[in-house]
Amino acid sequence: RPRDHFRWRALLAAPTTTGAGDRRRWAAPMVVATVGASALTGAVGLVVAAAVAGATGWWLMGRGVRGRSEMARGEALVRAMSIVTAELSVGAPIAQACACAGAEILADDPSSAVGRDLAILAARVHLGGGIETTRAGTARPIAALWSTSARFGLPLGDLLAASRADLVARHRFAAHTKAGLAGPRATARVLAVLPVFGLLLGQAIGADPVRVLLDRGPGSVLLVVGTVLAAAGVAWSEYIVDRVLS
């Protein structure tokens, strides 16, 4: 894949643990840009509404990329468990099996966090380090099973097979649920942009709603309030979807 693909995906799919920090980092420049544009153009309502719409679009795009990244991480984890299980079945040491799994995943996707973390875990154990689940990153499920196997003497292959079956079932359920919610989500987003078509229709019949909304009086307030309400509707619909999926 092109190098820019991984760069943009990494930018939009920031880890959830640092999501709040990333939002705070981007909030100040956005506020400064909005205030500056408002001062230069004099159209405060238009600039604020455009900023709200742009932030909502960026948020939706980031959610989509993060969702695909989480799905890719889940698929990579399932594949890693399969590879480790296969390597263990032919008598390979656990560290070597994890290293092989990490290398194969990284060969297909150099930006895979699962492949990178699994390779690091295998290298740490190979050099005499411990199985530290807190430092395993996205490979933590495999590290936890490895630690459990070493502590209680359970066969790691059986643990990985059971965990893999559970993950596959969870991913299949999530995929079916998302497919069922695709229609309602699309409807909510269409309803959010429906006022734009209303404005176009008003312009077509000569009502000139754009001039009213661009006015510095109540029209600009209505423009901002309408945009905020539309953005809130989109955010609320996404929240409902998240509650269903969780």
Tab-separated table of C-alpha atoms in Angstrom:
chain	number	residue	atom	x	y	z
A	1	ARG	CA	0.000	0.000	0.000
A	2	PRO	CA	1.138	3.604	-0.497
A	3	ARG	CA	3.102	5.110	2.366
A	4	ASP	CA	0.631	8.025	2.587
A	5	HIS	CA	-2.151	5.533	3.304
A	6	PHE	CA	-0.503	4.457	6.544
A	7	ARG	CA	0.337	8.079	7.461
A	8	TRP	CA	-3.248	9.303	7.188
A	9	ARG	CA	-4.613	6.191	8.852
A	10	ALA	CA	-2.274	6.697	11.800
A	11	LEU	CA	-3.310	10.354	12.052
A	12	LEU	CA	-7.052	9.644	12.119
A	13	ALA	CA	-6.927	6.373	14.039
A	14	ALA	CA	-5.227	7.663	17.155
A	15	PRO	CA	-5.166	5.229	20.076
A	16	THR	CA	-8.181	5.561	22.327
A	17	THR	CA	-6.002	6.065	25.401
A	18	THR	CA	-4.671	9.318	24.011
A	19	GLY	CA	-7.848	10.437	22.309
A	20	ALA	CA	-8.625	13.088	24.921
A	21	GLY	CA	-5.124	14.531	24.637
A	22	ASP	CA	-5.364	14.647	20.852
A	23	ARG	CA	-8.701	16.456	21.056
A	24	ARG	CA	-7.245	19.041	23.427
A	25	ARG	CA	-4.250	19.502	21.124
A	26	TRP	CA	-6.476	20.198	18.119
A	27	ALA	CA	-9.061	22.270	20.014
A	28	ALA	CA	-6.881	25.370	20.534
A	29	PRO	CA	-5.816	25.773	16.858
A	30	MET	CA	-9.419	25.303	15.745
A	31	VAL	CA	-10.654	27.981	18.152
A	32	VAL	CA	-7.911	30.388	17.053
A	33	ALA	CA	-8.656	29.738	13.379
A	34	THR	CA	-12.383	30.276	13.930
A	35	VAL	CA	-11.852	33.552	15.794
A	36	GLY	CA	-9.347	34.758	13.194
A	37	ALA	CA	-11.608	33.922	10.271
A	38	SER	CA	-14.542	35.602	12.000
A	39	ALA	CA	-12.509	38.774	12.561
A	40	LEU	CA	-11.281	38.856	8.959
A	41	THR	CA	-14.570	38.125	7.236
A	42	GLY	CA	-17.010	39.649	9.688
A	43	ALA	CA	-19.363	36.696	9.099
A	44	VAL	CA	-19.210	35.234	12.589
A	45	GLY	CA	-22.233	32.986	12.189
A	46	LEU	CA	-21.050	31.534	8.901
A	47	VAL	CA	-17.547	30.830	10.207
A	48	VAL	CA	-18.793	29.224	13.425
A	49	ALA	CA	-21.300	27.091	11.526
A	50	ALA	CA	-18.615	26.015	9.049
A	51	ALA	CA	-16.286	25.168	11.936
A	52	VAL	CA	-18.960	23.050	13.628
A	53	ALA	CA	-19.785	21.255	10.380
A	54	GLY	CA	-16.107	20.685	9.606
A	55	ALA	CA	-15.374	19.372	13.107
A	56	THR	CA	-18.329	17.009	12.874
A	57	GLY	CA	-17.190	15.724	9.498
A	58	TRP	CA	-13.631	15.217	10.795
A	59	TRP	CA	-14.990	13.393	13.842
A	60	LEU	CA	-17.119	11.090	11.690
A	61	MET	CA	-14.206	10.383	9.369
A	62	GLY	CA	-11.965	9.624	12.338
A	63	ARG	CA	-14.587	7.289	13.797
A	64	GLY	CA	-14.786	5.416	10.519
A	65	VAL	CA	-11.032	5.034	10.282
A	66	ARG	CA	-10.737	4.011	13.939
A	67	GLY	CA	-13.500	1.452	13.472
A	68	ARG	CA	-11.729	-0.071	10.497
A	69	SER	CA	-8.439	-0.037	12.406
A	70	GLU	CA	-10.009	-1.831	15.369
A	71	MET	CA	-11.490	-4.410	13.018
A	72	ALA	CA	-8.096	-4.873	11.370
A	73	ARG	CA	-6.444	-5.290	14.783
A	74	GLY	CA	-9.035	-7.900	15.731
A	75	GLU	CA	-8.466	-9.814	12.498
A	76	ALA	CA	-4.700	-9.591	12.985
A	77	LEU	CA	-5.045	-10.910	16.533
A	78	VAL	CA	-7.137	-13.857	15.345
A	79	ARG	CA	-4.580	-14.577	12.650
A	80	ALA	CA	-1.725	-14.313	15.153
A	81	MET	CA	-3.413	-16.843	17.420
A	82	SER	CA	-3.843	-19.203	14.481
A	83	ILE	CA	-0.192	-18.906	13.475
A	84	VAL	CA	1.088	-19.358	17.036
A	85	THR	CA	-1.147	-22.414	17.478
A	86	ALA	CA	0.111	-23.907	14.220
A	87	GLU	CA	3.738	-23.302	15.182
A	88	LEU	CA	3.221	-24.839	18.611
A	89	SER	CA	1.617	-27.914	17.046
A	90	VAL	CA	4.885	-28.707	15.224
A	91	GLY	CA	6.969	-28.290	18.373
A	92	ALA	CA	8.236	-24.706	18.054
A	93	PRO	CA	9.067	-22.829	21.283
A	94	ILE	CA	6.499	-20.264	22.298
A	95	ALA	CA	8.802	-17.287	21.776
A	96	GLN	CA	9.717	-18.507	18.299
A	97	ALA	CA	6.063	-19.125	17.447
A	98	CYS	CA	5.153	-15.576	18.496
A	99	ALA	CA	8.092	-14.173	16.529
A	100	CYS	CA	6.959	-16.039	13.408
A	101	ALA	CA	3.408	-14.776	13.833
A	102	GLY	CA	4.595	-11.205	14.267
A	103	ALA	CA	6.869	-11.427	11.232
A	104	GLU	CA	4.106	-12.810	8.999
A	105	ILE	CA	1.623	-10.136	10.048
A	106	LEU	CA	4.171	-7.344	9.572
A	107	ALA	CA	5.050	-8.712	6.148
A	108	ASP	CA	1.453	-8.129	5.036
A	109	ASP	CA	0.875	-4.860	6.922
A	110	PRO	CA	3.996	-2.992	8.119
A	111	SER	CA	1.833	-0.688	10.252
A	112	SER	CA	0.136	-3.526	12.156
A	113	ALA	CA	0.284	-2.838	15.887
A	114	VAL	CA	-0.441	-6.493	16.660
A	115	GLY	CA	2.501	-7.717	14.596
A	116	ARG	CA	4.838	-5.120	16.097
A	117	ASP	CA	3.799	-5.755	19.706
A	118	LEU	CA	3.912	-9.518	19.258
A	119	ALA	CA	7.416	-9.352	17.779
A	120	ILE	CA	8.550	-7.131	20.669
A	121	LEU	CA	7.030	-9.536	23.202
A	122	ALA	CA	8.772	-12.514	21.606
A	123	ALA	CA	12.110	-10.673	21.476
A	124	ARG	CA	11.825	-9.622	25.135
A	125	VAL	CA	11.156	-13.177	26.302
A	126	HIS	CA	13.849	-14.567	24.006
A	127	LEU	CA	16.385	-12.235	25.639
A	128	GLY	CA	15.437	-13.417	29.103
A	129	GLY	CA	12.731	-10.934	30.002
A	130	GLY	CA	9.422	-11.746	31.619
A	131	ILE	CA	5.966	-12.098	30.091
A	132	GLU	CA	4.699	-8.666	31.049
A	133	THR	CA	1.087	-8.371	29.969
A	134	THR	CA	0.950	-4.675	30.878
A	135	ARG	CA	3.648	-3.928	28.308
A	136	ALA	CA	2.333	-6.201	25.558
A	137	GLY	CA	0.134	-3.563	23.949
A	138	THR	CA	-2.274	-4.980	21.382
A	139	ALA	CA	-0.742	-8.439	21.893
A	140	ARG	CA	-1.912	-8.437	25.500
A	141	PRO	CA	-4.488	-11.264	25.016
A	142	ILE	CA	-1.749	-13.594	23.763
A	143	ALA	CA	0.607	-12.476	26.525
A	144	ALA	CA	-2.082	-13.097	29.156
A	145	LEU	CA	-2.718	-16.599	27.838
A	146	TRP	CA	1.023	-17.246	27.697
A	147	SER	CA	1.400	-16.088	31.300
A	148	THR	CA	-1.526	-18.264	32.411
A	149	SER	CA	-0.064	-21.267	30.618
A	150	ALA	CA	3.336	-20.760	32.239
A	151	ARG	CA	1.852	-20.230	35.713
A	152	PHE	CA	-0.577	-23.147	35.829
A	153	GLY	CA	0.960	-25.534	33.312
A	154	LEU	CA	-1.945	-25.432	30.891
A	155	PRO	CA	-1.346	-26.141	27.188
A	156	LEU	CA	-1.065	-22.826	25.424
A	157	GLY	CA	-2.372	-24.253	22.158
A	158	ASP	CA	-5.710	-25.156	23.743
A	159	LEU	CA	-5.988	-21.741	25.399
A	160	LEU	CA	-5.273	-19.969	22.123
A	161	ALA	CA	-7.782	-22.119	20.232
A	162	ALA	CA	-10.546	-21.353	22.751
A	163	SER	CA	-9.731	-17.631	22.795
A	164	ARG	CA	-9.625	-17.507	19.002
A	165	ALA	CA	-13.047	-19.151	18.753
A	166	ASP	CA	-14.444	-16.575	21.185
A	167	LEU	CA	-12.948	-13.668	19.230
A	168	VAL	CA	-14.277	-14.994	15.925
A	169	ALA	CA	-17.770	-15.279	17.410
A	170	ARG	CA	-17.586	-11.737	18.801
A	171	HIS	CA	-16.412	-10.298	15.490
A	172	ARG	CA	-19.125	-12.151	13.598
A	173	PHE	CA	-21.786	-10.792	15.957
A	174	ALA	CA	-20.420	-7.246	15.672
A	175	ALA	CA	-20.358	-7.481	11.870
A	176	HIS	CA	-23.969	-8.668	11.720
A	177	THR	CA	-25.062	-5.935	14.133
A	178	LYS	CA	-23.283	-3.207	12.152
A	179	ALA	CA	-24.858	-4.471	8.944
A	180	GLY	CA	-28.284	-4.294	10.548
A	181	LEU	CA	-27.649	-0.748	11.776
A	182	ALA	CA	-26.303	0.517	8.444
A	183	GLY	CA	-29.761	1.652	7.328
A	184	PRO	CA	-30.621	3.675	10.467
A	185	ARG	CA	-27.165	5.270	10.513
A	186	ALA	CA	-27.488	6.315	6.878
A	187	THR	CA	-30.953	7.731	7.582
A	188	ALA	CA	-29.643	9.801	10.495
A	189	ARG	CA	-26.876	11.290	8.353
A	190	VAL	CA	-29.264	12.054	5.494
A	191	LEU	CA	-31.594	13.826	7.916
A	192	ALA	CA	-28.643	15.874	9.180
A	193	VAL	CA	-27.936	17.296	5.714
A	194	LEU	CA	-31.582	17.548	4.668
A	195	PRO	CA	-31.816	21.241	5.728
A	196	VAL	CA	-29.263	22.051	3.021
A	197	PHE	CA	-31.689	20.850	0.370
A	198	GLY	CA	-34.371	22.931	2.048
A	199	LEU	CA	-32.167	25.992	1.617
A	200	LEU	CA	-31.604	25.174	-2.044
A	201	LEU	CA	-35.339	24.761	-2.552
A	202	GLY	CA	-35.971	28.101	-0.839
A	203	GLN	CA	-33.435	29.779	-3.097
A	204	ALA	CA	-35.060	28.193	-6.140
A	205	ILE	CA	-38.505	29.634	-5.337
A	206	GLY	CA	-37.073	33.078	-4.556
A	207	ALA	CA	-37.427	33.075	-0.754
A	208	ASP	CA	-33.677	33.835	-0.432
A	209	PRO	CA	-33.051	32.016	2.892
A	210	VAL	CA	-29.288	32.224	2.366
A	211	ARG	CA	-29.364	36.003	2.622
A	212	VAL	CA	-31.307	35.748	5.881
A	213	LEU	CA	-28.881	33.239	7.384
A	214	LEU	CA	-25.836	35.263	6.333
A	215	ASP	CA	-27.262	38.387	7.923
A	216	ARG	CA	-25.448	39.551	11.052
A	217	GLY	CA	-28.688	39.665	12.974
A	218	PRO	CA	-30.935	36.784	14.025
A	219	GLY	CA	-30.200	34.905	10.805
A	220	SER	CA	-26.618	34.161	11.813
A	221	VAL	CA	-27.829	32.929	15.199
A	222	LEU	CA	-30.295	30.605	13.487
A	223	LEU	CA	-27.524	29.329	11.210
A	224	VAL	CA	-25.284	28.471	14.161
A	225	VAL	CA	-28.104	26.929	16.204
A	226	GLY	CA	-29.305	24.833	13.267
A	227	THR	CA	-25.804	23.570	12.509
A	228	VAL	CA	-25.174	22.711	16.166
A	229	LEU	CA	-28.476	20.844	16.409
A	230	ALA	CA	-27.711	18.873	13.244
A	231	ALA	CA	-24.251	17.979	14.585
A	232	ALA	CA	-25.773	17.004	17.934
A	233	GLY	CA	-28.253	14.744	16.144
A	234	VAL	CA	-25.451	12.965	14.309
A	235	ALA	CA	-23.431	12.577	17.518
A	236	TRP	CA	-26.465	11.248	19.394
A	237	SER	CA	-27.225	8.688	16.694
A	238	GLU	CA	-23.624	7.496	16.783
A	239	TYR	CA	-23.840	7.238	20.586
A	240	ILE	CA	-26.949	5.051	20.275
A	241	VAL	CA	-25.145	2.807	17.797
A	242	ASP	CA	-22.174	2.500	20.167
A	243	ARG	CA	-24.512	1.496	23.010
A	244	VAL	CA	-26.035	-1.221	20.852
A	245	LEU	CA	-22.638	-2.559	19.783
A	246	SER	CA	-21.291	-2.556	23.328
